[in-house]
Each structure stands twice: as C-alpha cells, then as structure tokens.
Coordinates of C-alpha atoms in Angstrom, one line a residue:
A1 CA 81.0 107.8 147.4
L2 CA 77.4 106.7 147.7
N3 CA 74.9 108.4 150.1
L4 CA 72.2 105.9 151.0
P5 CA 69.7 105.7 153.8
A6 CA 70.4 103.1 156.5
A7 CA 67.4 101.1 155.3
A8 CA 68.6 100.9 151.7
P9 CA 69.2 97.5 150.2
P10 CA 72.9 96.5 149.9
V11 CA 73.4 98.5 146.8
G12 CA 76.8 99.9 147.7
D13 CA 78.6 96.7 148.5
T14 CA 77.1 94.9 145.5
L15 CA 78.0 97.8 143.1
R16 CA 81.6 97.7 144.2
A17 CA 81.7 93.9 143.9
A18 CA 80.2 94.2 140.4
L19 CA 83.0 96.5 139.3
S20 CA 85.6 94.1 140.8
H21 CA 84.0 91.2 138.9
I22 CA 84.4 92.9 135.6
L23 CA 88.0 93.8 136.3
M24 CA 89.0 90.4 137.6
S25 CA 87.4 88.6 134.6
R26 CA 89.7 90.4 132.2
D27 CA 92.2 88.5 130.1
G28 CA 94.7 91.2 129.1
P29 CA 92.6 93.9 127.3
A30 CA 89.7 91.4 126.7
L31 CA 86.6 91.8 128.8
Q32 CA 85.1 88.4 129.4
P33 CA 81.8 87.4 131.0
G34 CA 83.5 85.0 133.3
T35 CA 86.6 83.1 134.2
R36 CA 85.4 79.5 134.1
S37 CA 82.9 78.9 131.3
Y38 CA 83.8 81.6 128.9
A39 CA 87.4 81.9 127.5
R40 CA 86.3 84.4 124.8
S41 CA 85.2 88.0 124.5
W42 CA 81.9 89.1 123.1
I43 CA 81.3 92.7 121.8
R44 CA 77.7 92.3 123.2
D45 CA 78.9 91.7 126.7
G46 CA 81.9 94.0 126.3
A47 CA 80.0 97.1 125.1
M48 CA 77.8 97.0 128.2
M49 CA 80.8 96.3 130.5
V50 CA 82.5 99.4 128.9
A51 CA 79.4 101.5 129.8
G52 CA 79.5 100.2 133.4
L53 CA 83.3 100.7 133.7
L54 CA 83.1 104.3 132.4
R55 CA 80.2 105.3 134.7
L56 CA 82.4 104.3 137.6
G57 CA 85.5 106.0 136.3
E58 CA 87.5 103.0 135.1
V59 CA 88.6 104.6 131.8
E60 CA 91.7 102.6 131.0
P61 CA 90.2 99.1 131.0
A62 CA 87.4 100.4 128.8
R63 CA 89.8 102.1 126.4
E64 CA 92.1 99.0 126.1
F65 CA 89.2 96.7 125.3
V66 CA 87.7 98.9 122.6
Q67 CA 91.1 99.5 121.0
W68 CA 91.8 95.7 121.1
Y69 CA 88.5 94.7 119.7
A70 CA 88.8 97.3 116.9
R71 CA 91.7 95.4 115.5
H72 CA 89.5 92.4 114.9
L73 CA 86.9 93.9 112.5
F74 CA 86.7 92.2 109.2
G75 CA 87.8 94.0 106.0
N76 CA 84.2 94.8 105.0
G77 CA 83.4 96.5 108.3
K78 CA 81.6 93.5 109.8
V79 CA 82.1 93.5 113.6
P80 CA 82.6 89.9 114.9
C81 CA 80.3 88.8 117.6
C82 CA 83.2 87.5 119.6
V83 CA 87.0 87.0 119.6
D84 CA 89.1 84.4 121.3
A85 CA 92.6 82.9 121.0
R86 CA 91.8 81.6 117.5
G87 CA 90.7 85.1 116.3
A88 CA 87.4 86.6 115.2
D89 CA 84.3 84.5 114.9
P90 CA 82.6 84.9 111.5
V91 CA 79.1 84.0 112.7
A92 CA 76.6 86.7 111.7
E93 CA 75.1 88.4 114.7
N94 CA 73.6 91.7 113.7
D95 CA 73.7 93.5 117.0
S96 CA 77.5 93.6 116.9
H97 CA 77.9 96.6 114.7
G98 CA 75.7 98.9 116.8
Q99 CA 77.4 97.7 120.0
F100 CA 80.9 98.4 118.8
I101 CA 79.9 101.9 117.7
F102 CA 78.2 102.5 121.0
A103 CA 81.3 101.4 122.9
V104 CA 83.5 103.9 121.0
A105 CA 80.9 106.6 121.5
E106 CA 80.8 105.9 125.3
L107 CA 84.5 106.4 125.4
W108 CA 84.1 109.7 123.5
R109 CA 81.2 110.9 125.8
H110 CA 83.3 110.2 128.9
T111 CA 86.8 111.3 127.8
R112 CA 86.5 113.7 124.8
D113 CA 89.8 112.1 123.7
E114 CA 90.1 113.5 120.2
A115 CA 93.2 111.4 119.3
L116 CA 91.5 108.2 120.3
L117 CA 88.4 109.1 118.3
R118 CA 90.6 109.8 115.2
A119 CA 92.3 106.5 115.6
L120 CA 89.0 104.6 115.9
W121 CA 86.9 106.5 113.4
P122 CA 87.9 104.3 110.3
Q123 CA 86.5 101.2 112.1
V124 CA 83.4 103.1 113.2
D125 CA 82.8 104.3 109.7
A126 CA 83.3 100.8 108.2
A127 CA 80.9 99.2 110.8
A128 CA 78.3 101.8 110.0
R129 CA 78.6 101.2 106.2
Y130 CA 78.3 97.4 106.7
Q131 CA 75.2 98.0 108.9
E132 CA 73.7 100.0 106.1
Q133 CA 74.3 97.1 103.7
L134 CA 72.4 94.8 106.1
R135 CA 69.5 97.3 106.3
Q136 CA 69.2 97.6 102.6
S137 CA 69.1 93.9 102.2
E138 CA 65.7 93.8 103.8
R139 CA 64.3 96.8 102.0
T140 CA 62.9 94.7 99.2
A141 CA 59.8 94.4 97.1
A142 CA 59.1 91.0 98.7
N143 CA 59.0 92.6 102.1
R144 CA 56.4 95.1 100.8
Q145 CA 53.9 92.4 100.2
P146 CA 50.9 92.0 102.5
G147 CA 51.8 90.2 105.6
R148 CA 55.5 91.0 105.3
E149 CA 55.4 94.6 106.5
G150 CA 57.2 93.7 109.8
W151 CA 60.3 92.5 107.9
F152 CA 60.8 95.6 105.8
G153 CA 63.9 97.7 106.6
T154 CA 65.0 95.7 109.7
M155 CA 68.3 94.0 110.4
P156 CA 68.4 90.5 108.7
A157 CA 67.8 87.4 110.8
S158 CA 70.6 86.4 113.2
I159 CA 71.3 84.3 116.3
S160 CA 72.6 87.2 118.4
H161 CA 69.7 86.7 120.8
E162 CA 70.5 83.4 122.6
G163 CA 66.9 82.4 122.5
Y164 CA 67.1 82.2 118.7
S165 CA 70.2 80.1 118.5
A166 CA 68.3 77.2 117.0
K167 CA 66.9 79.2 114.1
P168 CA 67.9 82.8 113.1
M169 CA 65.2 85.4 113.7
H170 CA 64.6 89.0 112.8
S171 CA 65.2 90.2 116.3
H172 CA 64.3 93.6 117.7
W173 CA 67.2 93.3 120.0
D174 CA 69.3 93.6 116.9
N175 CA 67.2 96.5 115.6
F176 CA 67.4 98.6 118.8
W177 CA 71.2 98.1 118.9
A178 CA 71.4 99.1 115.2
L179 CA 69.5 102.2 115.9
T180 CA 71.8 103.0 118.8
G181 CA 74.8 102.5 116.5
W182 CA 73.4 104.9 113.9
R183 CA 72.7 107.5 116.5
D184 CA 76.2 107.3 117.9
A185 CA 77.8 107.2 114.4
V186 CA 76.2 110.6 113.7
L187 CA 77.5 111.9 117.0
L188 CA 81.1 110.8 116.2
A189 CA 81.0 112.0 112.6
R190 CA 80.0 115.4 113.9
A191 CA 82.7 115.3 116.5
M192 CA 85.2 114.6 113.7
G193 CA 83.9 117.6 111.7
L194 CA 82.7 115.3 108.9
R195 CA 79.6 117.2 108.0
E196 CA 78.6 115.4 104.8
R197 CA 79.1 111.9 106.4
A198 CA 77.2 113.0 109.5
D199 CA 74.3 114.2 107.3
E200 CA 74.3 110.9 105.4
L201 CA 74.3 108.8 108.6
S202 CA 71.6 111.0 110.0
R203 CA 69.4 110.3 107.0
Q204 CA 70.0 106.6 107.4
H205 CA 69.2 106.8 111.1
D206 CA 65.9 108.7 110.5
E207 CA 64.8 106.3 107.8
F208 CA 65.7 103.2 109.9
R209 CA 63.9 104.7 112.9
R210 CA 60.8 105.3 111.0
E211 CA 60.7 101.9 109.4
L212 CA 61.5 100.2 112.7
G213 CA 58.5 101.9 114.3
E214 CA 56.4 100.6 111.4
S215 CA 57.8 97.1 111.9
L216 CA 57.0 97.1 115.6
A217 CA 53.4 98.2 114.9
A218 CA 53.0 95.7 112.0
T219 CA 54.4 92.9 114.1
M220 CA 52.1 93.6 117.1
A221 CA 49.1 93.8 114.7
R222 CA 50.0 90.5 113.0
H223 CA 50.4 88.6 116.2
R224 CA 47.6 90.4 118.0
I225 CA 49.7 91.4 121.0
D226 CA 49.8 94.5 123.1
H227 CA 53.4 94.1 124.3
L228 CA 56.7 94.7 122.6
P229 CA 57.6 91.7 120.3
G230 CA 61.0 90.0 120.7
A231 CA 61.2 88.9 117.0
V232 CA 59.2 89.7 113.9
E233 CA 58.5 86.1 113.2
L234 CA 57.3 85.1 116.7
G235 CA 55.8 88.2 118.3
D236 CA 57.2 86.7 121.5
F237 CA 57.2 88.2 125.0
D238 CA 60.9 89.0 125.9
P239 CA 61.1 92.0 128.2
T240 CA 64.8 91.4 129.1
S241 CA 65.9 92.1 125.5
S242 CA 63.2 94.7 125.0
T243 CA 64.8 96.8 127.7
V244 CA 67.3 98.1 125.1
I245 CA 64.5 100.4 123.8
F246 CA 65.0 102.4 127.0
S247 CA 68.8 101.9 127.5
P248 CA 71.0 102.4 125.6
A249 CA 68.8 103.2 122.6
G250 CA 66.6 105.7 124.3
V251 CA 63.8 105.3 121.7
E252 CA 60.8 104.5 123.9
A253 CA 58.9 107.1 121.9
L254 CA 58.8 104.6 118.9
V255 CA 55.8 102.9 120.5
P256 CA 52.8 104.2 122.5
R257 CA 53.2 104.5 126.2
A258 CA 50.5 101.8 126.6
T259 CA 52.7 99.3 124.8
L260 CA 55.6 100.0 127.2
E261 CA 53.2 99.7 130.2
A262 CA 51.7 96.5 128.9
T263 CA 55.1 94.9 128.5
W264 CA 56.4 95.7 131.9
Q265 CA 53.1 95.2 133.6
R266 CA 53.1 91.7 132.4
W267 CA 56.7 91.2 133.5
W268 CA 55.8 92.7 136.9
D269 CA 52.8 90.4 137.3
E270 CA 54.7 87.3 136.4
S271 CA 57.7 88.3 138.5
E272 CA 55.6 89.2 141.5
A273 CA 53.9 85.8 141.4
R274 CA 57.4 84.2 141.2
R275 CA 58.6 86.4 144.1
R276 CA 55.5 85.5 146.3
G277 CA 55.8 81.8 145.4
T278 CA 52.4 81.7 143.8
R279 CA 53.8 80.8 140.3
P280 CA 55.9 77.7 139.8
W281 CA 59.4 78.3 138.6
K282 CA 62.7 76.5 138.4
D283 CA 65.3 79.0 137.2
Y284 CA 65.9 82.4 135.7
T285 CA 68.8 84.5 134.4
P286 CA 69.7 87.7 136.4
Y287 CA 70.0 89.6 133.1
E288 CA 66.4 90.5 134.2
L289 CA 68.0 93.1 136.4
R290 CA 67.7 95.4 133.3
S291 CA 63.9 95.5 133.9
V292 CA 64.4 97.1 137.3
S293 CA 65.6 100.2 135.5
S294 CA 62.7 99.9 133.0
L295 CA 60.3 100.1 136.0
V296 CA 62.1 103.2 137.2
R297 CA 61.8 104.8 133.8
L298 CA 58.1 104.0 133.7
G299 CA 57.6 105.8 137.0
W300 CA 57.1 102.7 139.1
P301 CA 60.0 103.0 141.7
E302 CA 58.2 101.0 144.4
R303 CA 58.0 98.1 142.1
A304 CA 61.6 98.6 141.1
L305 CA 62.7 98.4 144.8
A306 CA 60.6 95.3 145.4
M307 CA 62.3 93.5 142.5
L308 CA 65.7 94.7 143.5
D309 CA 65.0 93.1 146.9
F310 CA 64.1 89.9 145.1
F311 CA 67.3 89.8 143.1
H312 CA 69.4 90.7 146.1
A313 CA 67.9 87.7 148.0
D314 CA 69.1 85.4 145.1
R315 CA 72.8 86.3 145.2
R316 CA 74.9 83.1 145.5
P317 CA 76.3 81.8 147.7
A318 CA 74.3 83.4 150.5
G319 CA 76.1 86.4 151.8
W320 CA 78.1 87.0 148.7
P321 CA 77.3 90.1 146.5
Q322 CA 77.2 88.2 143.2
W323 CA 74.9 86.3 140.9
A324 CA 75.3 83.1 138.9
E325 CA 74.4 83.3 135.2
V326 CA 71.5 81.0 136.0
V327 CA 69.8 81.1 139.3
W328 CA 67.9 78.0 140.4
R329 CA 65.1 78.1 142.9
D330 CA 66.8 75.3 144.9
P331 CA 70.4 76.6 145.3
R332 CA 71.6 73.1 145.9
D333 CA 70.2 71.7 142.7
P334 CA 73.2 70.3 140.8
R335 CA 72.6 72.0 137.4
F336 CA 74.4 74.4 135.1
I337 CA 74.9 77.8 136.6
G338 CA 77.2 79.3 134.0
D339 CA 79.9 81.5 135.6
M340 CA 79.6 82.9 139.1
P341 CA 80.2 85.7 139.3
H342 CA 79.1 86.7 135.8
A343 CA 80.7 90.0 134.6
W344 CA 77.9 90.8 132.0
I345 CA 75.3 90.5 134.8
S346 CA 77.6 92.7 136.9
S347 CA 77.5 95.3 134.1
D348 CA 73.7 95.1 134.0
Y349 CA 73.6 95.8 137.8
I350 CA 75.9 98.8 137.5
R351 CA 74.0 100.3 134.6

C-alpha cells in the first residue's frame, strides 16, 4: 500500500506498472530489458531489476535469475556481461563482477537465506578474486608516472558504459560497481563465518576505495573540471552513470560535497532548460530517472519533484505508465525508441 496525497504525481500507478514490466519481460528465469529489441539478459540490467523486485517483495523471480546467471560464470571467475541462447558473452565489461556480487548480496539482505548463500558463495568468491586480478593489472609503475595518476588502481578499460562502445575507457561506472562488489563480498564472507577471507576482502576494499578517491581527484585536476568525471581519459560529464556513487555504492564521501553539488547543479540547469523549452533537444534516455534520487539525496526535493513531473509527462504513448528506452521530443518522429516499455528503466523508477 502507498499513502500519497491527492496532489501527488502518478507514482503509485507507474510503480505498479514498472513492476509488471519487469515480470512480463522475463524469459524463464532470465530478466531481460525488453521483449522486442533485446533477446538476451545482461547482469548490468538484471542486478538493478533484482534490487527493484526485492524492494517490492518479489523474491522468487529475483532468486531464480541470480541462480540462473551464476551458472554462466567463466571458470576463472569472470562474470559475463550478458547471456543469451548461445551462452555467455566473452566481451570484457568490468562492471559485471561487482553487479553479480551485489545481486547475491541483495538476496541475502532481503531473505537471510543461508542455504542459498552457501550455494552461491563459490561464484561470489571467484568473481571477487577475478576482480582483484583486474585491479592489480592497473597498479603498475607506468601508472605511477606523472600524468597517469588517474589510472592507478582502477578497473581496466572496458565498453560496459554504452557511451564508450567505440573505444574502451577507464570508466568510473565500472569503478563504483567494483567498490560495491567488494563491500558486498565482505558482507557475504562474514555472513558465511569466513573471517580470514572477509579480512582479506576488506583490505582490498579499503585500498581500492582509497585509490579510487585519488583517481577521481587526479582526473578532475587533469581535466580542470569541478564535476564527477565519467572516464579517466575524457573527464566527461555523465551524471546518469555517476549516480552509482550514491546508489548502490553509497560512497559519496569519496569526493567533496562541492563536487556532488556541481555535478547535479549542472544536470539540473541543463534539464531545467530542456524542461522549459529554452534549450534545444531532440531525445534523451529515461535512465536519467536515477538523477531524481540524487537530487533527493542532495537535499533538493523540490527539484526532484519538478524533474519527476517532467519525466511523467514523457511517458509513451500518452496515458500509458511507461517509457521508451529513447524518448524523442516529437513523439511521432519515426526513429529508434528501443523497447517500450523498457524493464531496466522500470527498475530505475522503482529504485
């Protein structure tokens, strides 16, 4: 049950529809982002759908997905970015390991199912060990040279962020997910009573966290920016991926408050101009819904409500509580919209 004032935006109906979109897009145990464009399952999308499902009490679909995906890990602990009818995709996307561990931890936090944790621990442990190998590969003397400080100790370059699909980048999206994975691996090791392994993982977590903070500071200094950078190489402005610093990573203390405010002040200014029609725009992806919760966490609820109203007005078709993966300013523009509804966007709305 949701208790909302009569003047509230259509949160309740849209929330229930979002849950339905995730459930109806399933293919057996596989959580898929849609039913038309995407006949495969990503751990990236799936981990966030697991979080949304569990928050609304849908434990079994979340459990079935995690158990199914766990069977597709590679022998060295590498978590595939996606799985389809042909099997696991070998492409290196370095957010996957943290996302898988997070999904298992979400199940543990919501169910306290010890038998399930014991069954999944070998895969969690293997994924954490593989992630540590990746981290160590960037802790090199070359990355200690002047001008390379931002690269030291981060996850290697990958194309997990769709904006970097043309050329792999050292993405902070990957780094925030990796830190989430280490945090949750510590939690699960302690829940298993594995004290030595938990201590080892905790040391890795703390070292990675410290070096990630140094990387963020070095990247901002190198590119002379005051906002969170999307990638070490680019220093780009990418608040939709930067939201992971708040949720699920919960590590906003890695950077000064002023950095967080500068990042979402700029997003607000650009989005407000878009909302008011004073800035030209053609399209956007409703993954931006994540920044609504960033505004709330920064103590700007009035701005969050204004943006929620904007997004609600762009549900497609008019009157339907759903979004397309790509929203065009002209709803009749005959261009690619991805899937509609899009279950990963539905999970962003729920979370």
